[in-house]
């Protein structure tokens, strides 16, 4: 057994190499310099970022789409504190991340060191686990631990805090210390299955229901359960509704798709109300999904399948709890029902046809908005053009708030799987561009479009330089309404026309901004030009394309549906 004297930073880099991590982003400082030097020498794919929050967003989107652990780093103090928003997104969304943070030399701590703060206390509630490395020789063990925690149970971000003297210190490591189980680099690395007696009871409840409905959350994607969801749905004609993060549980074009449920829905809320058995899969039943905890109505028969026991009863008391992995639970349910599946499917055909008919009627009812020629451009027209332009394997990244709600309601995936990536863990704006970067890195060859508002883009536009530097072939659509659109629309609904405070932005031509950063910029003011701009962006250019879409400035027509928190709703305010 050979041993090599190396710095702690090199030991960190070697562990990442052993784990087979993908692209990594960070902004260095003195504390992590040995790691950066080793990353260069051993060939880690490490890249400079312009803002640490975007490094976490990129890692989060990369993890969401690839299922692999996303990795990034930051220096101490302001670098560390800039991570908080992205860490909470990953924590709430169940994204497996390992994040390295430099810290002060322990001999100099609490002696007014430059940039020093109580960063461990700040970061601890923003991550699944925080591991501080106190001894150089424990680096392989604790980095391995970080990956194990990040990928087990509900995946999440693990912060590894590395003091300067640990990173710069040396130790004669044995080669065997860098061995890892490759399974810890993927999530979920471990799976559990519901108890057999609970599965038997659940299958009987579904078999006996006349109007069963499956409600899928983001857990179906974390688990890789979309094929299992499709199989069960088709086996017994079980319609499927979804949250924003659950979109793609089955294809939106599938006749059994009931669309988004909760605050913004098409037909799903009415189906939930009429259902006699709801199968909730990988869904926390949070505020948006339940329309402020009113959907499903109290007393509904609910089977809740989740691998996090703490979620049972948090917002709705289920009739039956299935504690286990979504993929394994759905597979087991399908096996339990296999003997009756043909009979159930035939019996439920009329119900399934009813769902398809209602969805077709809904589409017809909003056709005028989907094809509107109005100027400025109607958001419904933009989403309809996106539906036509995106190939089946395309990925739409939707920024928090405005973009996510419009995309959740109107964007249709054409196949099961993670084709729609909203940042609904924390619903922060600013995710559209870095999220698209992470998806492009996770799925090379798949067309990636980021949908963001002008307010969100203003926060992160510097990352266009990063995307250009990496020659990422992605498209960013900036929904340009010269406002913090969601806030302005709510002010209009709640306080009336003209009652706007701190919600307007200056008029900006973002196509020119993109061009000044060396990217392709296209400004679209006529809806007839949307299709051509999307074709150009999605065609696979050698670098990023930004499409600046000038949309309505009328706050009465900004929201995709009536927000349930408002009481002043005017006729015509519901856009789609």
mmCIF file with all atom_site columns, N, CA, C and O in Angstrom, residues 11-21 69 97-98 100 129 131 133 136-152 158-160 173-186 189-190:
data_model
loop_
_atom_site.group_PDB
_atom_site.id
_atom_site.type_symbol
_atom_site.label_atom_id
_atom_site.label_alt_id
_atom_site.label_comp_id
_atom_site.label_asym_id
_atom_site.label_entity_id
_atom_site.label_seq_id
_atom_site.pdbx_PDB_ins_code
_atom_site.Cartn_x
_atom_site.Cartn_y
_atom_site.Cartn_z
_atom_site.occupancy
_atom_site.B_iso_or_equiv
_atom_site.pdbx_formal_charge
_atom_site.auth_seq_id
_atom_site.auth_comp_id
_atom_site.auth_asym_id
_atom_site.auth_atom_id
_atom_site.pdbx_PDB_model_num
ATOM 1   N N  . UNK A 1 11  ? -6.348  16.334 -1.138  1.00 0.00 ? 11  UNK A N  1
ATOM 2   C CA . UNK A 1 11  ? -7.169  15.210 -0.700  1.00 0.00 ? 11  UNK A CA 1
ATOM 3   C C  . UNK A 1 11  ? -8.636  15.451 -1.043  1.00 0.00 ? 11  UNK A C  1
ATOM 4   O O  . UNK A 1 11  ? -9.346  14.526 -1.469  1.00 0.00 ? 11  UNK A O  1
ATOM 5   N N  . UNK A 1 12  ? -9.116  16.695 -0.878  1.00 0.00 ? 12  UNK A N  1
ATOM 6   C CA . UNK A 1 12  ? -10.488 17.025 -1.265  1.00 0.00 ? 12  UNK A CA 1
ATOM 7   C C  . UNK A 1 12  ? -10.696 16.787 -2.762  1.00 0.00 ? 12  UNK A C  1
ATOM 8   O O  . UNK A 1 12  ? -11.686 16.179 -3.194  1.00 0.00 ? 12  UNK A O  1
ATOM 9   N N  . UNK A 1 13  ? -9.750  17.279 -3.583  1.00 0.00 ? 13  UNK A N  1
ATOM 10  C CA . UNK A 1 13  ? -9.867  17.132 -5.028  1.00 0.00 ? 13  UNK A CA 1
ATOM 11  C C  . UNK A 1 13  ? -9.842  15.666 -5.439  1.00 0.00 ? 13  UNK A C  1
ATOM 12  O O  . UNK A 1 13  ? -10.597 15.235 -6.320  1.00 0.00 ? 13  UNK A O  1
ATOM 13  N N  . UNK A 1 14  ? -8.980  14.879 -4.799  1.00 0.00 ? 14  UNK A N  1
ATOM 14  C CA . UNK A 1 14  ? -8.900  13.457 -5.134  1.00 0.00 ? 14  UNK A CA 1
ATOM 15  C C  . UNK A 1 14  ? -10.203 12.732 -4.780  1.00 0.00 ? 14  UNK A C  1
ATOM 16  O O  . UNK A 1 14  ? -10.629 11.817 -5.490  1.00 0.00 ? 14  UNK A O  1
ATOM 17  N N  . UNK A 1 15  ? -10.823 13.118 -3.687  1.00 0.00 ? 15  UNK A N  1
ATOM 18  C CA . UNK A 1 15  ? -12.097 12.506 -3.331  1.00 0.00 ? 15  UNK A CA 1
ATOM 19  C C  . UNK A 1 15  ? -13.176 12.845 -4.351  1.00 0.00 ? 15  UNK A C  1
ATOM 20  O O  . UNK A 1 15  ? -13.996 11.989 -4.718  1.00 0.00 ? 15  UNK A O  1
ATOM 21  N N  . UNK A 1 16  ? -13.200 14.074 -4.813  1.00 0.00 ? 16  UNK A N  1
ATOM 22  C CA . UNK A 1 16  ? -14.180 14.446 -5.832  1.00 0.00 ? 16  UNK A CA 1
ATOM 23  C C  . UNK A 1 16  ? -13.922 13.672 -7.121  1.00 0.00 ? 16  UNK A C  1
ATOM 24  O O  . UNK A 1 16  ? -14.867 13.238 -7.804  1.00 0.00 ? 16  UNK A O  1
ATOM 25  N N  . UNK A 1 17  ? -12.663 13.508 -7.472  1.00 0.00 ? 17  UNK A N  1
ATOM 26  C CA . UNK A 1 17  ? -12.321 12.736 -8.662  1.00 0.00 ? 17  UNK A CA 1
ATOM 27  C C  . UNK A 1 17  ? -12.794 11.293 -8.504  1.00 0.00 ? 17  UNK A C  1
ATOM 28  O O  . UNK A 1 17  ? -13.371 10.700 -9.423  1.00 0.00 ? 17  UNK A O  1
ATOM 29  N N  . UNK A 1 18  ? -12.582 10.733 -7.317  1.00 0.00 ? 18  UNK A N  1
ATOM 30  C CA . UNK A 1 18  ? -12.995 9.350  -7.063  1.00 0.00 ? 18  UNK A CA 1
ATOM 31  C C  . UNK A 1 18  ? -14.517 9.193  -7.128  1.00 0.00 ? 18  UNK A C  1
ATOM 32  O O  . UNK A 1 18  ? -15.027 8.142  -7.542  1.00 0.00 ? 18  UNK A O  1
ATOM 33  N N  . UNK A 1 19  ? -15.235 10.238 -6.725  1.00 0.00 ? 19  UNK A N  1
ATOM 34  C CA . UNK A 1 19  ? -16.702 10.201 -6.754  1.00 0.00 ? 19  UNK A CA 1
ATOM 35  C C  . UNK A 1 19  ? -17.258 10.451 -8.151  1.00 0.00 ? 19  UNK A C  1
ATOM 36  O O  . UNK A 1 19  ? -18.474 10.346 -8.362  1.00 0.00 ? 19  UNK A O  1
ATOM 37  N N  . UNK A 1 20  ? -16.398 10.795 -9.105  1.00 0.00 ? 20  UNK A N  1
ATOM 38  C CA . UNK A 1 20  ? -16.846 11.012 -10.473 1.00 0.00 ? 20  UNK A CA 1
ATOM 39  C C  . UNK A 1 20  ? -17.739 12.215 -10.640 1.00 0.00 ? 20  UNK A C  1
ATOM 40  O O  . UNK A 1 20  ? -18.681 12.196 -11.446 1.00 0.00 ? 20  UNK A O  1
ATOM 41  N N  . UNK A 1 21  ? -17.464 13.274 -9.886  1.00 0.00 ? 21  UNK A N  1
ATOM 42  C CA . UNK A 1 21  ? -18.317 14.459 -9.953  1.00 0.00 ? 21  UNK A CA 1
ATOM 43  C C  . UNK A 1 21  ? -18.204 15.142 -11.314 1.00 0.00 ? 21  UNK A C  1
ATOM 44  O O  . UNK A 1 21  ? -17.192 15.038 -12.005 1.00 0.00 ? 21  UNK A O  1
ATOM 45  N N  . UNK A 1 69  ? -24.729 14.060 -7.828  1.00 0.00 ? 69  UNK A N  1
ATOM 46  C CA . UNK A 1 69  ? -24.482 15.094 -6.833  1.00 0.00 ? 69  UNK A CA 1
ATOM 47  C C  . UNK A 1 69  ? -23.913 16.334 -7.523  1.00 0.00 ? 69  UNK A C  1
ATOM 48  O O  . UNK A 1 69  ? -22.931 16.252 -8.277  1.00 0.00 ? 69  UNK A O  1
ATOM 49  N N  . UNK A 1 97  ? -26.497 17.886 -3.092  1.00 0.00 ? 97  UNK A N  1
ATOM 50  C CA . UNK A 1 97  ? -25.344 18.755 -3.333  1.00 0.00 ? 97  UNK A CA 1
ATOM 51  C C  . UNK A 1 97  ? -24.286 18.507 -2.265  1.00 0.00 ? 97  UNK A C  1
ATOM 52  O O  . UNK A 1 97  ? -24.608 18.182 -1.122  1.00 0.00 ? 97  UNK A O  1
ATOM 53  N N  . UNK A 1 98  ? -23.032 18.695 -2.636  1.00 0.00 ? 98  UNK A N  1
ATOM 54  C CA . UNK A 1 98  ? -21.938 18.782 -1.674  1.00 0.00 ? 98  UNK A CA 1
ATOM 55  C C  . UNK A 1 98  ? -21.232 20.104 -1.937  1.00 0.00 ? 98  UNK A C  1
ATOM 56  O O  . UNK A 1 98  ? -20.760 20.346 -3.060  1.00 0.00 ? 98  UNK A O  1
ATOM 57  N N  . UNK A 1 100 ? -18.379 22.878 -0.672  1.00 0.00 ? 100 UNK A N  1
ATOM 58  C CA . UNK A 1 100 ? -17.195 23.128 0.141   1.00 0.00 ? 100 UNK A CA 1
ATOM 59  C C  . UNK A 1 100 ? -17.069 24.614 0.436   1.00 0.00 ? 100 UNK A C  1
ATOM 60  O O  . UNK A 1 100 ? -17.214 25.452 -0.465  1.00 0.00 ? 100 UNK A O  1
ATOM 61  N N  . UNK A 1 129 ? -27.041 18.732 6.273   1.00 0.00 ? 129 UNK A N  1
ATOM 62  C CA . UNK A 1 129 ? -26.046 18.481 7.310   1.00 0.00 ? 129 UNK A CA 1
ATOM 63  C C  . UNK A 1 129 ? -24.838 19.366 7.046   1.00 0.00 ? 129 UNK A C  1
ATOM 64  O O  . UNK A 1 129 ? -24.504 19.635 5.888   1.00 0.00 ? 129 UNK A O  1
ATOM 65  N N  . UNK A 1 131 ? -20.810 19.588 7.910   1.00 0.00 ? 131 UNK A N  1
ATOM 66  C CA . UNK A 1 131 ? -19.670 18.821 8.410   1.00 0.00 ? 131 UNK A CA 1
ATOM 67  C C  . UNK A 1 131 ? -18.449 19.739 8.450   1.00 0.00 ? 131 UNK A C  1
ATOM 68  O O  . UNK A 1 131 ? -18.053 20.286 7.420   1.00 0.00 ? 131 UNK A O  1
ATOM 69  N N  . UNK A 1 133 ? -14.492 19.920 9.037   1.00 0.00 ? 133 UNK A N  1
ATOM 70  C CA . UNK A 1 133 ? -13.325 19.048 9.069   1.00 0.00 ? 133 UNK A CA 1
ATOM 71  C C  . UNK A 1 133 ? -12.267 19.677 9.970   1.00 0.00 ? 133 UNK A C  1
ATOM 72  O O  . UNK A 1 133 ? -11.761 20.760 9.676   1.00 0.00 ? 133 UNK A O  1
ATOM 73  N N  . UNK A 1 136 ? -6.755  17.086 9.028   1.00 0.00 ? 136 UNK A N  1
ATOM 74  C CA . UNK A 1 136 ? -6.449  16.826 7.630   1.00 0.00 ? 136 UNK A CA 1
ATOM 75  C C  . UNK A 1 136 ? -6.702  15.363 7.288   1.00 0.00 ? 136 UNK A C  1
ATOM 76  O O  . UNK A 1 136 ? -7.290  15.039 6.239   1.00 0.00 ? 136 UNK A O  1
ATOM 77  N N  . UNK A 1 137 ? -6.261  14.458 8.178   1.00 0.00 ? 137 UNK A N  1
ATOM 78  C CA . UNK A 1 137 ? -6.338  13.032 7.867   1.00 0.00 ? 137 UNK A CA 1
ATOM 79  C C  . UNK A 1 137 ? -7.771  12.505 7.771   1.00 0.00 ? 137 UNK A C  1
ATOM 80  O O  . UNK A 1 137 ? -7.995  11.405 7.275   1.00 0.00 ? 137 UNK A O  1
ATOM 81  N N  . UNK A 1 138 ? -8.761  13.280 8.218   1.00 0.00 ? 138 UNK A N  1
ATOM 82  C CA . UNK A 1 138 ? -10.152 12.821 8.160   1.00 0.00 ? 138 UNK A CA 1
ATOM 83  C C  . UNK A 1 138 ? -10.876 13.274 6.888   1.00 0.00 ? 138 UNK A C  1
ATOM 84  O O  . UNK A 1 138 ? -12.054 12.974 6.702   1.00 0.00 ? 138 UNK A O  1
ATOM 85  N N  . UNK A 1 139 ? -10.170 13.965 6.006   1.00 0.00 ? 139 UNK A N  1
ATOM 86  C CA . UNK A 1 139 ? -10.829 14.494 4.802   1.00 0.00 ? 139 UNK A CA 1
ATOM 87  C C  . UNK A 1 139 ? -11.489 13.394 3.976   1.00 0.00 ? 139 UNK A C  1
ATOM 88  O O  . UNK A 1 139 ? -12.688 13.518 3.626   1.00 0.00 ? 139 UNK A O  1
ATOM 89  N N  . UNK A 1 140 ? -10.820 12.302 3.610   1.00 0.00 ? 140 UNK A N  1
ATOM 90  C CA . UNK A 1 140 ? -11.519 11.283 2.807   1.00 0.00 ? 140 UNK A CA 1
ATOM 91  C C  . UNK A 1 140 ? -12.764 10.732 3.494   1.00 0.00 ? 140 UNK A C  1
ATOM 92  O O  . UNK A 1 140 ? -13.818 10.591 2.861   1.00 0.00 ? 140 UNK A O  1
ATOM 93  N N  . UNK A 1 141 ? -12.652 10.453 4.762   1.00 0.00 ? 141 UNK A N  1
ATOM 94  C CA . UNK A 1 141 ? -13.790 9.909  5.516   1.00 0.00 ? 141 UNK A CA 1
ATOM 95  C C  . UNK A 1 141 ? -14.980 10.859 5.514   1.00 0.00 ? 141 UNK A C  1
ATOM 96  O O  . UNK A 1 141 ? -16.125 10.454 5.274   1.00 0.00 ? 141 UNK A O  1
ATOM 97  N N  . UNK A 1 142 ? -14.715 12.141 5.766   1.00 0.00 ? 142 UNK A N  1
ATOM 98  C CA . UNK A 1 142 ? -15.820 13.087 5.920   1.00 0.00 ? 142 UNK A CA 1
ATOM 99  C C  . UNK A 1 142 ? -16.389 13.544 4.579   1.00 0.00 ? 142 UNK A C  1
ATOM 100 O O  . UNK A 1 142 ? -17.586 13.843 4.484   1.00 0.00 ? 142 UNK A O  1
ATOM 101 N N  . UNK A 1 143 ? -15.580 13.604 3.538   1.00 0.00 ? 143 UNK A N  1
ATOM 102 C CA . UNK A 1 143 ? -16.131 13.888 2.208   1.00 0.00 ? 143 UNK A CA 1
ATOM 103 C C  . UNK A 1 143 ? -17.014 12.723 1.766   1.00 0.00 ? 143 UNK A C  1
ATOM 104 O O  . UNK A 1 143 ? -18.100 12.917 1.201   1.00 0.00 ? 143 UNK A O  1
ATOM 105 N N  . UNK A 1 144 ? -16.580 11.509 2.051   1.00 0.00 ? 144 UNK A N  1
ATOM 106 C CA . UNK A 1 144 ? -17.402 10.332 1.751   1.00 0.00 ? 144 UNK A CA 1
ATOM 107 C C  . UNK A 1 144 ? -18.734 10.412 2.499   1.00 0.00 ? 144 UNK A C  1
ATOM 108 O O  . UNK A 1 144 ? -19.802 10.134 1.947   1.00 0.00 ? 144 UNK A O  1
ATOM 109 N N  . UNK A 1 145 ? -18.656 10.821 3.754   1.00 0.00 ? 145 UNK A N  1
ATOM 110 C CA . UNK A 1 145 ? -19.862 10.988 4.568   1.00 0.00 ? 145 UNK A CA 1
ATOM 111 C C  . UNK A 1 145 ? -20.788 12.040 3.943   1.00 0.00 ? 145 UNK A C  1
ATOM 112 O O  . UNK A 1 145 ? -22.011 11.864 3.895   1.00 0.00 ? 145 UNK A O  1
ATOM 113 N N  . UNK A 1 146 ? -20.222 13.121 3.444   1.00 0.00 ? 146 UNK A N  1
ATOM 114 C CA . UNK A 1 146 ? -21.030 14.181 2.842   1.00 0.00 ? 146 UNK A CA 1
ATOM 115 C C  . UNK A 1 146 ? -21.832 13.646 1.653   1.00 0.00 ? 146 UNK A C  1
ATOM 116 O O  . UNK A 1 146 ? -23.026 13.943 1.508   1.00 0.00 ? 146 UNK A O  1
ATOM 117 N N  . UNK A 1 147 ? -21.195 12.849 0.806   1.00 0.00 ? 147 UNK A N  1
ATOM 118 C CA . UNK A 1 147 ? -21.903 12.278 -0.340  1.00 0.00 ? 147 UNK A CA 1
ATOM 119 C C  . UNK A 1 147 ? -22.973 11.288 0.114   1.00 0.00 ? 147 UNK A C  1
ATOM 120 O O  . UNK A 1 147 ? -24.061 11.240 -0.466  1.00 0.00 ? 147 UNK A O  1
ATOM 121 N N  . UNK A 1 148 ? -22.686 10.508 1.121   1.00 0.00 ? 148 UNK A N  1
ATOM 122 C CA . UNK A 1 148 ? -23.666 9.536  1.617   1.00 0.00 ? 148 UNK A CA 1
ATOM 123 C C  . UNK A 1 148 ? -24.914 10.234 2.150   1.00 0.00 ? 148 UNK A C  1
ATOM 124 O O  . UNK A 1 148 ? -26.042 9.813  1.864   1.00 0.00 ? 148 UNK A O  1
ATOM 125 N N  . UNK A 1 149 ? -24.724 11.304 2.906   1.00 0.00 ? 149 UNK A N  1
ATOM 126 C CA . UNK A 1 149 ? -25.868 12.023 3.465   1.00 0.00 ? 149 UNK A CA 1
ATOM 127 C C  . UNK A 1 149 ? -26.637 12.742 2.361   1.00 0.00 ? 149 UNK A C  1
ATOM 128 O O  . UNK A 1 149 ? -27.868 12.764 2.349   1.00 0.00 ? 149 UNK A O  1
ATOM 129 N N  . UNK A 1 150 ? -25.918 13.332 1.411   1.00 0.00 ? 150 UNK A N  1
ATOM 130 C CA . UNK A 1 150 ? -26.560 14.100 0.338   1.00 0.00 ? 150 UNK A CA 1
ATOM 131 C C  . UNK A 1 150 ? -27.473 13.239 -0.516  1.00 0.00 ? 150 UNK A C  1
ATOM 132 O O  . UNK A 1 150 ? -28.472 13.741 -1.062  1.00 0.00 ? 150 UNK A O  1
ATOM 133 N N  . UNK A 1 151 ? -27.173 11.941 -0.633  1.00 0.00 ? 151 UNK A N  1
ATOM 134 C CA . UNK A 1 151 ? -27.904 11.096 -1.573  1.00 0.00 ? 151 UNK A CA 1
ATOM 135 C C  . UNK A 1 151 ? -28.858 10.099 -0.919  1.00 0.00 ? 151 UNK A C  1
ATOM 136 O O  . UNK A 1 151 ? -29.523 9.329  -1.617  1.00 0.00 ? 151 UNK A O  1
ATOM 137 N N  . UNK A 1 152 ? -28.968 10.101 0.403   1.00 0.00 ? 152 UNK A N  1
ATOM 138 C CA . UNK A 1 152 ? -29.839 9.137  1.075   1.00 0.00 ? 152 UNK A CA 1
ATOM 139 C C  . UNK A 1 152 ? -31.105 9.812  1.595   1.00 0.00 ? 152 UNK A C  1
ATOM 140 O O  . UNK A 1 152 ? -31.136 11.028 1.776   1.00 0.00 ? 152 UNK A O  1
ATOM 141 N N  . UNK A 1 158 ? -25.252 19.164 1.483   1.00 0.00 ? 158 UNK A N  1
ATOM 142 C CA . UNK A 1 158 ? -24.372 19.004 2.634   1.00 0.00 ? 158 UNK A CA 1
ATOM 143 C C  . UNK A 1 158 ? -23.223 19.999 2.478   1.00 0.00 ? 158 UNK A C  1
ATOM 144 O O  . UNK A 1 158 ? -22.575 20.039 1.428   1.00 0.00 ? 158 UNK A O  1
ATOM 145 N N  . UNK A 1 159 ? -23.009 20.797 3.497   1.00 0.00 ? 159 UNK A N  1
ATOM 146 C CA . UNK A 1 159 ? -21.923 21.773 3.491   1.00 0.00 ? 159 UNK A CA 1
ATOM 147 C C  . UNK A 1 159 ? -20.721 21.176 4.221   1.00 0.00 ? 159 UNK A C  1
ATOM 148 O O  . UNK A 1 159 ? -20.854 20.655 5.328   1.00 0.00 ? 159 UNK A O  1
ATOM 149 N N  . UNK A 1 160 ? -19.561 21.268 3.592   1.00 0.00 ? 160 UNK A N  1
ATOM 150 C CA . UNK A 1 160 ? -18.309 20.819 4.202   1.00 0.00 ? 160 UNK A CA 1
ATOM 151 C C  . UNK A 1 160 ? -17.466 22.057 4.489   1.00 0.00 ? 160 UNK A C  1
ATOM 152 O O  . UNK A 1 160 ? -16.999 22.726 3.572   1.00 0.00 ? 160 UNK A O  1
ATOM 153 N N  . UNK A 1 173 ? -1.318  10.344 2.929   1.00 0.00 ? 173 UNK A N  1
ATOM 154 C CA . UNK A 1 173 ? -2.509  9.528  2.711   1.00 0.00 ? 173 UNK A CA 1
ATOM 155 C C  . UNK A 1 173 ? -2.165  8.241  1.972   1.00 0.00 ? 173 UNK A C  1
ATOM 156 O O  . UNK A 1 173 ? -1.320  8.228  1.060   1.00 0.00 ? 173 UNK A O  1
ATOM 157 N N  . UNK A 1 174 ? -2.832  7.154  2.353   1.00 0.00 ? 174 UNK A N  1
ATOM 158 C CA . UNK A 1 174 ? -2.748  5.905  1.598   1.00 0.00 ? 174 UNK A CA 1
ATOM 159 C C  . UNK A 1 174 ? -3.731  5.966  0.435   1.00 0.00 ? 174 UNK A C  1
ATOM 160 O O  . UNK A 1 174 ? -4.841  6.496  0.550   1.00 0.00 ? 174 UNK A O  1
ATOM 161 N N  . UNK A 1 175 ? -3.361  5.389  -0.686  1.00 0.00 ? 175 UNK A N  1
ATOM 162 C CA . UNK A 1 175 ? -4.237  5.403  -1.857  1.00 0.00 ? 175 UNK A CA 1
ATOM 163 C C  . UNK A 1 175 ? -5.599  4.791  -1.563  1.00 0.00 ? 175 UNK A C  1
ATOM 164 O O  . UNK A 1 175 ? -6.633  5.242  -2.085  1.00 0.00 ? 175 UNK A O  1
ATOM 165 N N  . UNK A 1 176 ? -5.601  3.761  -0.696  1.00 0.00 ? 176 UNK A N  1
ATOM 166 C CA . UNK A 1 176 ? -6.858  3.066  -0.404  1.00 0.00 ? 176 UNK A CA 1
ATOM 167 C C  . UNK A 1 176 ? -7.874  3.972  0.278   1.00 0.00 ? 176 UNK A C  1
ATOM 168 O O  . UNK A 1 176 ? -9.082  3.691  0.239   1.00 0.00 ? 176 UNK A O  1
ATOM 169 N N  . UNK A 1 177 ? -7.408  5.053  0.888   1.00 0.00 ? 177 UNK A N  1
ATOM 170 C CA . UNK A 1 177 ? -8.327  5.943  1.595   1.00 0.00 ? 177 UNK A CA 1
ATOM 171 C C  . UNK A 1 177 ? -9.265  6.677  0.643   1.00 0.00 ? 177 UNK A C  1
ATOM 172 O O  . UNK A 1 177 ? -10.293 7.209  1.081   1.00 0.00 ? 177 UNK A O  1
ATOM 173 N N  . UNK A 1 178 ? -8.922  6.700  -0.641  1.00 0.00 ? 178 UNK A N  1
ATOM 174 C CA . UNK A 1 178 ? -9.737  7.445  -1.599  1.00 0.00 ? 178 UNK A CA 1
ATOM 175 C C  . UNK A 1 178 ? -10.716 6.538  -2.364  1.00 0.00 ? 178 UNK A C  1
ATOM 176 O O  . UNK A 1 178 ? -11.333 6.974  -3.328  1.00 0.00 ? 178 UNK A O  1
ATOM 177 N N  . UNK A 1 179 ? -10.860 5.321  -1.900  1.00 0.00 ? 179 UNK A N  1
ATOM 178 C CA . UNK A 1 179 ? -11.838 4.422  -2.519  1.00 0.00 ? 179 UNK A CA 1
ATOM 179 C C  . UNK A 1 179 ? -13.250 4.821  -2.096  1.00 0.00 ? 179 UNK A C  1
ATOM 180 O O  . UNK A 1 179 ? -13.490 5.155  -0.936  1.00 0.00 ? 179 UNK A O  1
ATOM 181 N N  . UNK A 1 180 ? -14.183 4.806  -3.035  1.00 0.00 ? 180 UNK A N  1
ATOM 182 C CA . UNK A 1 180 ? -15.569 5.147  -2.727  1.00 0.00 ? 180 UNK A CA 1
ATOM 183 C C  . UNK A 1 180 ? -16.509 4.161  -3.405  1.00 0.00 ? 180 UNK A C  1
ATOM 184 O O  . UNK A 1 180 ? -16.181 3.565  -4.435  1.00 0.00 ? 180 UNK A O  1
ATOM 185 N N  . UNK A 1 181 ? -17.676 3.979  -2.827  1.00 0.00 ? 181 UNK A N  1
ATOM 186 C CA . UNK A 1 181 ? -18.754 3.227  -3.463  1.00 0.00 ? 181 UNK A CA 1
ATOM 187 C C  . UNK A 1 181 ? -19.377 4.157  -4.510  1.00 0.00 ? 181 UNK A C  1
ATOM 188 O O  . UNK A 1 181 ? -19.897 5.225  -4.163  1.00 0.00 ? 181 UNK A O  1
ATOM 189 N N  . UNK A 1 182 ? -19.324 3.801  -5.790  1.00 0.00 ? 182 UNK A N  1
ATOM 190 C CA . UNK A 1 182 ? -19.855 4.709  -6.822  1.00 0.00 ? 182 UNK A CA 1
ATOM 191 C C  . UNK A 1 182 ? -21.319 5.060  -6.619  1.00 0.00 ? 182 UNK A C  1
ATOM 192 O O  . UNK A 1 182 ? -21.802 6.080  -7.129  1.00 0.00 ? 182 UNK A O  1
ATOM 193 N N  . UNK A 1 183 ? -22.040 4.233  -5.861  1.00 0.00 ? 183 UNK A N  1
ATOM 194 C CA . UNK A 1 183 ? -23.462 4.498  -5.643  1.00 0.00 ? 183 UNK A CA 1
ATOM 195 C C  . UNK A 1 183 ? -23.743 5.774  -4.886  1.00 0.00 ? 183 UNK A C  1
ATOM 196 O O  . UNK A 1 183 ? -24.835 6.345  -5.003  1.00 0.00 ? 183 UNK A O  1
ATOM 197 N N  . UNK A 1 184 ? -22.768 6.267  -4.103  1.00 0.00 ? 184 UNK A N  1
ATOM 198 C CA . UNK A 1 184 ? -23.022 7.461  -3.301  1.00 0.00 ? 184 UNK A CA 1
ATOM 199 C C  . UNK A 1 184 ? -22.995 8.740  -4.122  1.00 0.00 ? 184 UNK A C  1
ATOM 200 O O  . UNK A 1 184 ? -23.279 9.817  -3.603  1.00 0.00 ? 184 UNK A O  1
ATOM 201 N N  . UNK A 1 185 ? -22.665 8.639  -5.399  1.00 0.00 ? 185 UNK A N  1
ATOM 202 C CA . UNK A 1 185 ? -22.646 9.824  -6.256  1.00 0.00 ? 185 UNK A CA 1
ATOM 203 C C  . UNK A 1 185 ? -23.978 10.060 -6.949  1.00 0.00 ? 185 UNK A C  1
ATOM 204 O O  . UNK A 1 185 ? -24.149 11.057 -7.643  1.00 0.00 ? 185 UNK A O  1
ATOM 205 N N  . UNK A 1 186 ? -24.929 9.120  -6.783  1.00 0.00 ? 186 UNK A N  1
ATOM 206 C CA . UNK A 1 186 ? -26.240 9.241  -7.401  1.00 0.00 ? 186 UNK A CA 1
ATOM 207 C C  . UNK A 1 186 ? -27.315 9.245  -6.325  1.00 0.00 ? 186 UNK A C  1
ATOM 208 O O  . UNK A 1 186 ? -27.154 8.628  -5.270  1.00 0.00 ? 186 UNK A O  1
ATOM 209 N N  . UNK A 1 189 ? -29.355 7.028  -3.299  1.00 0.00 ? 189 UNK A N  1
ATOM 210 C CA . UNK A 1 189 ? -28.359 5.972  -3.210  1.00 0.00 ? 189 UNK A CA 1
ATOM 211 C C  . UNK A 1 189 ? -28.902 4.772  -2.441  1.00 0.00 ? 189 UNK A C  1
ATOM 212 O O  . UNK A 1 189 ? -28.363 3.671  -2.560  1.00 0.00 ? 189 UNK A O  1
ATOM 213 N N  . UNK A 1 190 ? -29.937 4.983  -1.659  1.00 0.00 ? 190 UNK A N  1
ATOM 214 C CA . UNK A 1 190 ? -30.605 3.914  -0.921  1.00 0.00 ? 190 UNK A CA 1
ATOM 215 C C  . UNK A 1 190 ? -32.112 4.039  -1.123  1.00 0.00 ? 190 UNK A C  1
ATOM 216 O O  . UNK A 1 190 ? -32.631 5.153  -1.224  1.00 0.00 ? 190 UNK A O  1
#
